[in-house]
Short mmCIF file of C-alpha atoms in Angstrom, two decimals:
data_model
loop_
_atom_site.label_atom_id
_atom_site.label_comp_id
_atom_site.label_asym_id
_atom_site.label_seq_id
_atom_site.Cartn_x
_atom_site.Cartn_y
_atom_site.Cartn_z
CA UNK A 1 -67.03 26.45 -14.86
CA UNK A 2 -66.33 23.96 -17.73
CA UNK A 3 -63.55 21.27 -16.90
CA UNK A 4 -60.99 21.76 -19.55
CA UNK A 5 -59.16 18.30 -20.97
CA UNK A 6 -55.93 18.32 -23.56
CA UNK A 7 -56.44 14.79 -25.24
CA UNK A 8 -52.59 14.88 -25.85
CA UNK A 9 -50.16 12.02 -27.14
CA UNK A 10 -46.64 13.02 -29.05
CA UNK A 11 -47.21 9.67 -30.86
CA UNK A 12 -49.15 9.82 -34.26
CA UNK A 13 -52.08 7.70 -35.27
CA UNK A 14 -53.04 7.07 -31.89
CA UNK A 15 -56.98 7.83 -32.36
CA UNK A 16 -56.17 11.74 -30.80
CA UNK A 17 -58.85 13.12 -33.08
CA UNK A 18 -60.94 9.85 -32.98
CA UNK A 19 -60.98 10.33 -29.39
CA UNK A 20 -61.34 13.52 -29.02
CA UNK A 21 -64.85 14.09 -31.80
CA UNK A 22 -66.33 10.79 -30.11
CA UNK A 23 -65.87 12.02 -26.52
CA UNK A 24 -67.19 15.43 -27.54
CA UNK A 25 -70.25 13.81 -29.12
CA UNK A 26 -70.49 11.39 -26.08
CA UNK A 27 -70.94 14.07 -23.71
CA UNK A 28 -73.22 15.97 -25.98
CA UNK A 29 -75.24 12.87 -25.98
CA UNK A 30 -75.42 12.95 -21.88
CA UNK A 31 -76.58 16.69 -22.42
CA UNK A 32 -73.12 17.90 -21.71
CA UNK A 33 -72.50 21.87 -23.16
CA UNK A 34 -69.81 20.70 -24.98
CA UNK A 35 -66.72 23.21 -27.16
CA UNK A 36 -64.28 21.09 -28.72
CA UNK A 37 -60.81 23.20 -29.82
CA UNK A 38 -58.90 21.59 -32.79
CA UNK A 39 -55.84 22.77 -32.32
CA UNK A 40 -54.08 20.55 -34.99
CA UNK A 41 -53.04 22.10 -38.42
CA UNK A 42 -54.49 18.69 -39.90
CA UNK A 43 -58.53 20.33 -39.53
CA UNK A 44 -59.57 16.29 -38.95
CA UNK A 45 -61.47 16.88 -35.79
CA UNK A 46 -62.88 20.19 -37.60
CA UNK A 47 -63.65 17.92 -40.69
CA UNK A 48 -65.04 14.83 -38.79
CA UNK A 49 -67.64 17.45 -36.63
CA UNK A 50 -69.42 17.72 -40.20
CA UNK A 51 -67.78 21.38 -40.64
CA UNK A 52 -65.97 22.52 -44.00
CA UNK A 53 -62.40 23.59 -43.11
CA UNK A 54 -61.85 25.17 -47.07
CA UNK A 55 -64.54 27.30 -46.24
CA UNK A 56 -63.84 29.19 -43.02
CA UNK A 57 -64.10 32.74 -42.19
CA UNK A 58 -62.52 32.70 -38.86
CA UNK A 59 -60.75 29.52 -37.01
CA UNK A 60 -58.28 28.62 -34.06
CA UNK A 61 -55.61 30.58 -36.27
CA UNK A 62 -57.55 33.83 -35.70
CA UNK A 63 -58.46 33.45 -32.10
CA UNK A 64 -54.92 32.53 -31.28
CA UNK A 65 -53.31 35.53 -32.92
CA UNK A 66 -55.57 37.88 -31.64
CA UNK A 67 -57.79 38.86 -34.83
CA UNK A 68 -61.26 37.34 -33.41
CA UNK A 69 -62.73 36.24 -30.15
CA UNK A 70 -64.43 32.72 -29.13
CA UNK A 71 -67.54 33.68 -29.82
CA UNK A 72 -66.91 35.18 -33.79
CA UNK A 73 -64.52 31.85 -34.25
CA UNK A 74 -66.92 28.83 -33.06
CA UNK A 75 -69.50 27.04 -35.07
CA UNK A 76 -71.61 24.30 -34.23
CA UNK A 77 -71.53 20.84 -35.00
CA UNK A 78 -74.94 19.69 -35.95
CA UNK A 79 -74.14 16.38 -36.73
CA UNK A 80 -72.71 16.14 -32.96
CA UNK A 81 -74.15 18.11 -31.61
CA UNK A 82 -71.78 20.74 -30.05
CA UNK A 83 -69.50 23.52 -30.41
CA UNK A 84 -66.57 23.71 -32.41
CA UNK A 85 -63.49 26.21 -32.91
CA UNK A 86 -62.30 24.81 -36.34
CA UNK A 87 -58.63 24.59 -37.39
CA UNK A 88 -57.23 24.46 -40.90
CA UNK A 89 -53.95 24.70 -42.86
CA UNK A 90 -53.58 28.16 -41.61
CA UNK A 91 -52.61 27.34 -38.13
CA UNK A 92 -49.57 25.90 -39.52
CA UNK A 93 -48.20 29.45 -39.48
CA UNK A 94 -49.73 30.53 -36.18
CA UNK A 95 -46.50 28.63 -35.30
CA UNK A 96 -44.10 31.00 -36.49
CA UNK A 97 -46.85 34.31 -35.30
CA UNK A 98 -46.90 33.52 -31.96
CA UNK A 99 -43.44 33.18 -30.85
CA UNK A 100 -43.11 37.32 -30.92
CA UNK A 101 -46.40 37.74 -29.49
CA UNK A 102 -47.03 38.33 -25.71
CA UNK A 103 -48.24 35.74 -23.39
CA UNK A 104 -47.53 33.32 -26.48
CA UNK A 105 -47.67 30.02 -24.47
CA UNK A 106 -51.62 31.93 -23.04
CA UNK A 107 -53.25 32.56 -26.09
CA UNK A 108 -55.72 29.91 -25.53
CA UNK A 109 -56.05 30.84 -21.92
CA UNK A 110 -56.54 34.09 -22.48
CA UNK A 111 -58.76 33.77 -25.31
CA UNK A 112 -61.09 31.62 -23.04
CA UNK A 113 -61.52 32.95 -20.22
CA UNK A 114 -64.55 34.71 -20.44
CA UNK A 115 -66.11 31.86 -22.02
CA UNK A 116 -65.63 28.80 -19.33
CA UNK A 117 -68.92 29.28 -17.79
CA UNK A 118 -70.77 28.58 -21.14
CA UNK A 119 -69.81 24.88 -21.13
CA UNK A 120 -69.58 21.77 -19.41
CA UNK A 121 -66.53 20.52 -21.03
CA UNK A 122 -63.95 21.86 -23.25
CA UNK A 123 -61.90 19.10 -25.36
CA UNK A 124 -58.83 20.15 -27.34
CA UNK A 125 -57.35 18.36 -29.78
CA UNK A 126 -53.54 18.58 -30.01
CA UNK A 127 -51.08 18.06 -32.96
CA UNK A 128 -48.88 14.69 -32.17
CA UNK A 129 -45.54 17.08 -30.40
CA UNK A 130 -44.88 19.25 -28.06
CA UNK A 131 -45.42 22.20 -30.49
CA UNK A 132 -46.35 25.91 -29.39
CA UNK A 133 -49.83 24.84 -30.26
CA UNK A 134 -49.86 21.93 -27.64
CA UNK A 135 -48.63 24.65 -25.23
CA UNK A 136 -51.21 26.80 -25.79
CA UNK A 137 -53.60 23.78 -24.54
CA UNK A 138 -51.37 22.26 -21.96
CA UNK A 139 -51.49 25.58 -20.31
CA UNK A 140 -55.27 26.49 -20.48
CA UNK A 141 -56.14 22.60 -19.46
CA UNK A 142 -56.94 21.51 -16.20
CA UNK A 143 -55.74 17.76 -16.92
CA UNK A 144 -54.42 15.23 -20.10
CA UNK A 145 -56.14 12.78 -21.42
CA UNK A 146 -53.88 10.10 -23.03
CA UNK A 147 -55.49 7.87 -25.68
CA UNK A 148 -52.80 4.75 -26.68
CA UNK A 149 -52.60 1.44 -28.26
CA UNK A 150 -51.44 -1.18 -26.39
CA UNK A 151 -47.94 -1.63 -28.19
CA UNK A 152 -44.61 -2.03 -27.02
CA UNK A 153 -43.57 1.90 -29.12
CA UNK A 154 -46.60 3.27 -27.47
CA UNK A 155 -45.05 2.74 -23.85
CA UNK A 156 -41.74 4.17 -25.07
CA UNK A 157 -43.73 7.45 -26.14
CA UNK A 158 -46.12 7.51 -23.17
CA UNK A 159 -42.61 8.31 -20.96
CA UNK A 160 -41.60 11.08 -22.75
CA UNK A 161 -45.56 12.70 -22.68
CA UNK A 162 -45.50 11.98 -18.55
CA UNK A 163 -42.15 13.82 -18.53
CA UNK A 164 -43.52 17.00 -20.83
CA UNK A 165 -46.65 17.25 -18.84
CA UNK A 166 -44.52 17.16 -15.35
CA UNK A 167 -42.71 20.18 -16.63
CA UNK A 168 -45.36 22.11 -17.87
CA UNK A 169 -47.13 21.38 -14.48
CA UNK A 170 -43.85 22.70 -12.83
CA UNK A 171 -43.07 25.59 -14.70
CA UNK A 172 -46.44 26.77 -16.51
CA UNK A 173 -49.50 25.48 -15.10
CA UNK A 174 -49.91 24.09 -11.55
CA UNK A 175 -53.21 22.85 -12.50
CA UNK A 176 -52.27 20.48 -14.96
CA UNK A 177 -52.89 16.69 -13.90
CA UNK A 178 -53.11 13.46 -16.21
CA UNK A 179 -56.72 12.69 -16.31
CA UNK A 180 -56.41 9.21 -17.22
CA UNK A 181 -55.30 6.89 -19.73
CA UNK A 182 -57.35 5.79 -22.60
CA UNK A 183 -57.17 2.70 -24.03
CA UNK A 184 -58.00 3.02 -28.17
CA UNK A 185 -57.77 0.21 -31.43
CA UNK A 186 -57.48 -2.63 -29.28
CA UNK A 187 -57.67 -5.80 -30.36
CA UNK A 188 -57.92 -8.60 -27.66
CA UNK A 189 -56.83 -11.52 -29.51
CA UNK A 190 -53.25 -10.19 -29.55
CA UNK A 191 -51.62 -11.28 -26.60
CA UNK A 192 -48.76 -8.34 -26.45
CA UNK A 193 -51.60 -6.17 -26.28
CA UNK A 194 -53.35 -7.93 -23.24
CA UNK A 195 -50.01 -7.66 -21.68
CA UNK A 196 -48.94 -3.86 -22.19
CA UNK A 197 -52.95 -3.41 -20.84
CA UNK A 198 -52.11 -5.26 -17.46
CA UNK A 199 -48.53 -3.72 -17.49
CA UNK A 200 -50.48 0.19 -17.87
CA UNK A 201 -52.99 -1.44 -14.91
CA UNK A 202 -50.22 -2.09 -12.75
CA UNK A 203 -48.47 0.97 -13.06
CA UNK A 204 -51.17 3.62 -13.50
CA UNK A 205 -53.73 1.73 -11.43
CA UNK A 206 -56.81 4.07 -11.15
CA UNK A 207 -55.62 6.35 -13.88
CA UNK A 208 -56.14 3.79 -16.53
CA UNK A 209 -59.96 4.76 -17.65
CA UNK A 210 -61.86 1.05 -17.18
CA UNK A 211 -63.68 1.75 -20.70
CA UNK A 212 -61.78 0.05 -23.83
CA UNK A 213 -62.42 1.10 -27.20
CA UNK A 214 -61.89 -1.72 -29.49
CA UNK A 215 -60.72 -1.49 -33.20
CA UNK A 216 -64.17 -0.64 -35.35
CA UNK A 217 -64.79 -0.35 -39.02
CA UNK A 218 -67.86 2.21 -37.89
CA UNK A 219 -65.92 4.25 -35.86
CA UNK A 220 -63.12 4.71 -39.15
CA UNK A 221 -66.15 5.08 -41.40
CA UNK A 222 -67.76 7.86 -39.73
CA UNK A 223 -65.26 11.23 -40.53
CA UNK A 224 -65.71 10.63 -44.21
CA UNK A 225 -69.42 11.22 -44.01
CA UNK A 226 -68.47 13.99 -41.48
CA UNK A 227 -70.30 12.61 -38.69
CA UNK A 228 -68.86 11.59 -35.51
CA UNK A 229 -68.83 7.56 -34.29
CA UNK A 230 -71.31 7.84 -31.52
CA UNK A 231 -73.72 9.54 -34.04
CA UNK A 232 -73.04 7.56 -37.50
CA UNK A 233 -73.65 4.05 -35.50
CA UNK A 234 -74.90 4.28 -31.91
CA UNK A 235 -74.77 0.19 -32.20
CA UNK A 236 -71.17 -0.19 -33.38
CA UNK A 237 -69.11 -1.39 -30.32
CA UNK A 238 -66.89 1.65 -30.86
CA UNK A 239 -69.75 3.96 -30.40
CA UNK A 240 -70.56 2.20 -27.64
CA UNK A 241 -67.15 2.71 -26.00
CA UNK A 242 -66.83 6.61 -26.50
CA UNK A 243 -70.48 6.35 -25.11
CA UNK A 244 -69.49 4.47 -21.81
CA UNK A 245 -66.30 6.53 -21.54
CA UNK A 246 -68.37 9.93 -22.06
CA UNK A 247 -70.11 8.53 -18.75
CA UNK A 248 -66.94 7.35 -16.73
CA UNK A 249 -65.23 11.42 -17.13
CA UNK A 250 -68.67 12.66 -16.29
CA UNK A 251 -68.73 10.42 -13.31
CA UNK A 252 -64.51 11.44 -12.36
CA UNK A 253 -65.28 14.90 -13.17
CA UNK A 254 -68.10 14.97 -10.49
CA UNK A 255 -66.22 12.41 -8.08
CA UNK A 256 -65.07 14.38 -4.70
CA UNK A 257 -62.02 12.56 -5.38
#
């Protein structure tokens, strides 16, 4: 059955989406069966898998509202080499849909249930707040992945995420864990930023994933030719982070611990 990671932060223009195409094309690349969900209105992770959001059929919006099923919604990323259940504008108003539907905080789970033992992983990508849509994946997920910068605002945020996750885990989804933390854009000639590193160290020990991905021109290149990091520029030091994380989760994943 496919292990099932949120890559969740209620911060904005953390690298969510960065994260989330690169570790999707990581694992592909360690022949991983790999479905990444974009679950954010935005379509970026749709757009940077190589796949035309103006031009969909059927997308998240669909599946989530009950009009199509996984397998008439996904498409397949060529350039990375996996699936893909593609978002666009239109999920902005699967907001406002699902709140009178049944099992609205499910949808997801529901949705993908038959489906888990076709994959390997399954990566969502979640809008920056604790929206209905983030629901949907907190509750379907077995654990969070938290990609941050090492900034003094990014601790303040990472409190409130630890908090929303506890409560989901309480109320909605006993299966729920945080994964680990990621750390993204990091730059290690700024000292605050080798200091809010050790400080995450200290306090998260183990949970803090040991690969770094370090700010990269490649890595913000790639989702304007619509080709993930790892693929664009295997050689770019950002590509090689997302490929050395891909390898730690695989490793985690398959630890006893």
């Amino acid at each position: 059955m496919a292990r099932i990671f949120c890559i969740a932060n209620q911060k904005g223009g953390v690298g969510k989406t960065t994260t989330c195409v690169n570790l999707a094309a990581g694992l592909a690349a360690a022949k991983q069966r790999v479905l990444l969900i974009d679950l954010d209105p935005q379509g970026n992770a749709t757009m940077g898998s190589g796949i035309d959001k103006r031009g969909l059929s059927k997308s998240v919006y669909h599946l989530l509202v009950g009009l199509c099923t996984v397998a008439e919604s996904r498409v397949r990323s060529e350039s990375g080499g996996y699936d893909v259940i593609p978002a666009n504008r239109d999920l902005a108003g699967a907001e406002v849909e699902l709140v009178g539907l049944n099992r609205r905080e499910n949808r997801l789970r529901d949705a993908l249930s038959l489906h888990q033992s076709e994959y390997d992983f399954i990566l969502i990508d979640c809008p920056p707040s604790l929206s209905l849509l983030t629901l949907n994946g907190l509750c379907v997920a077995h654990g969070v992945i938290i990609p941050m910068q090492c900034e003094y605002y990014a601790l303040e945020g990472l409190s409130d995420l630890v908090n929303s996750i506890k409560k989901v885990h309480a109320n909605l989804n006993r299966d729920l864990s945080i994964i680990g933390l990621l750390r993204v854009m990091f730059d290690p000639r700024v000292t605050l930023q080798q200091q809010v590193s050790a400080q995450l160290e200290a306090h998260f020990g183990d949970k803090v994933f040991k690969a770094i991905v370090p700010r990269n021109v490649r890595l913000a290149e790639a989702p304007s030719h619509g080709i993930p990091g790892v693929t664009f520029d295997r050689s770019a030091k950002g590509a090689q982070a997302y490929l050395a994380f891909a390898k730690e989760l695989i490793a985690r994943v398959k630890s006893p611990s």
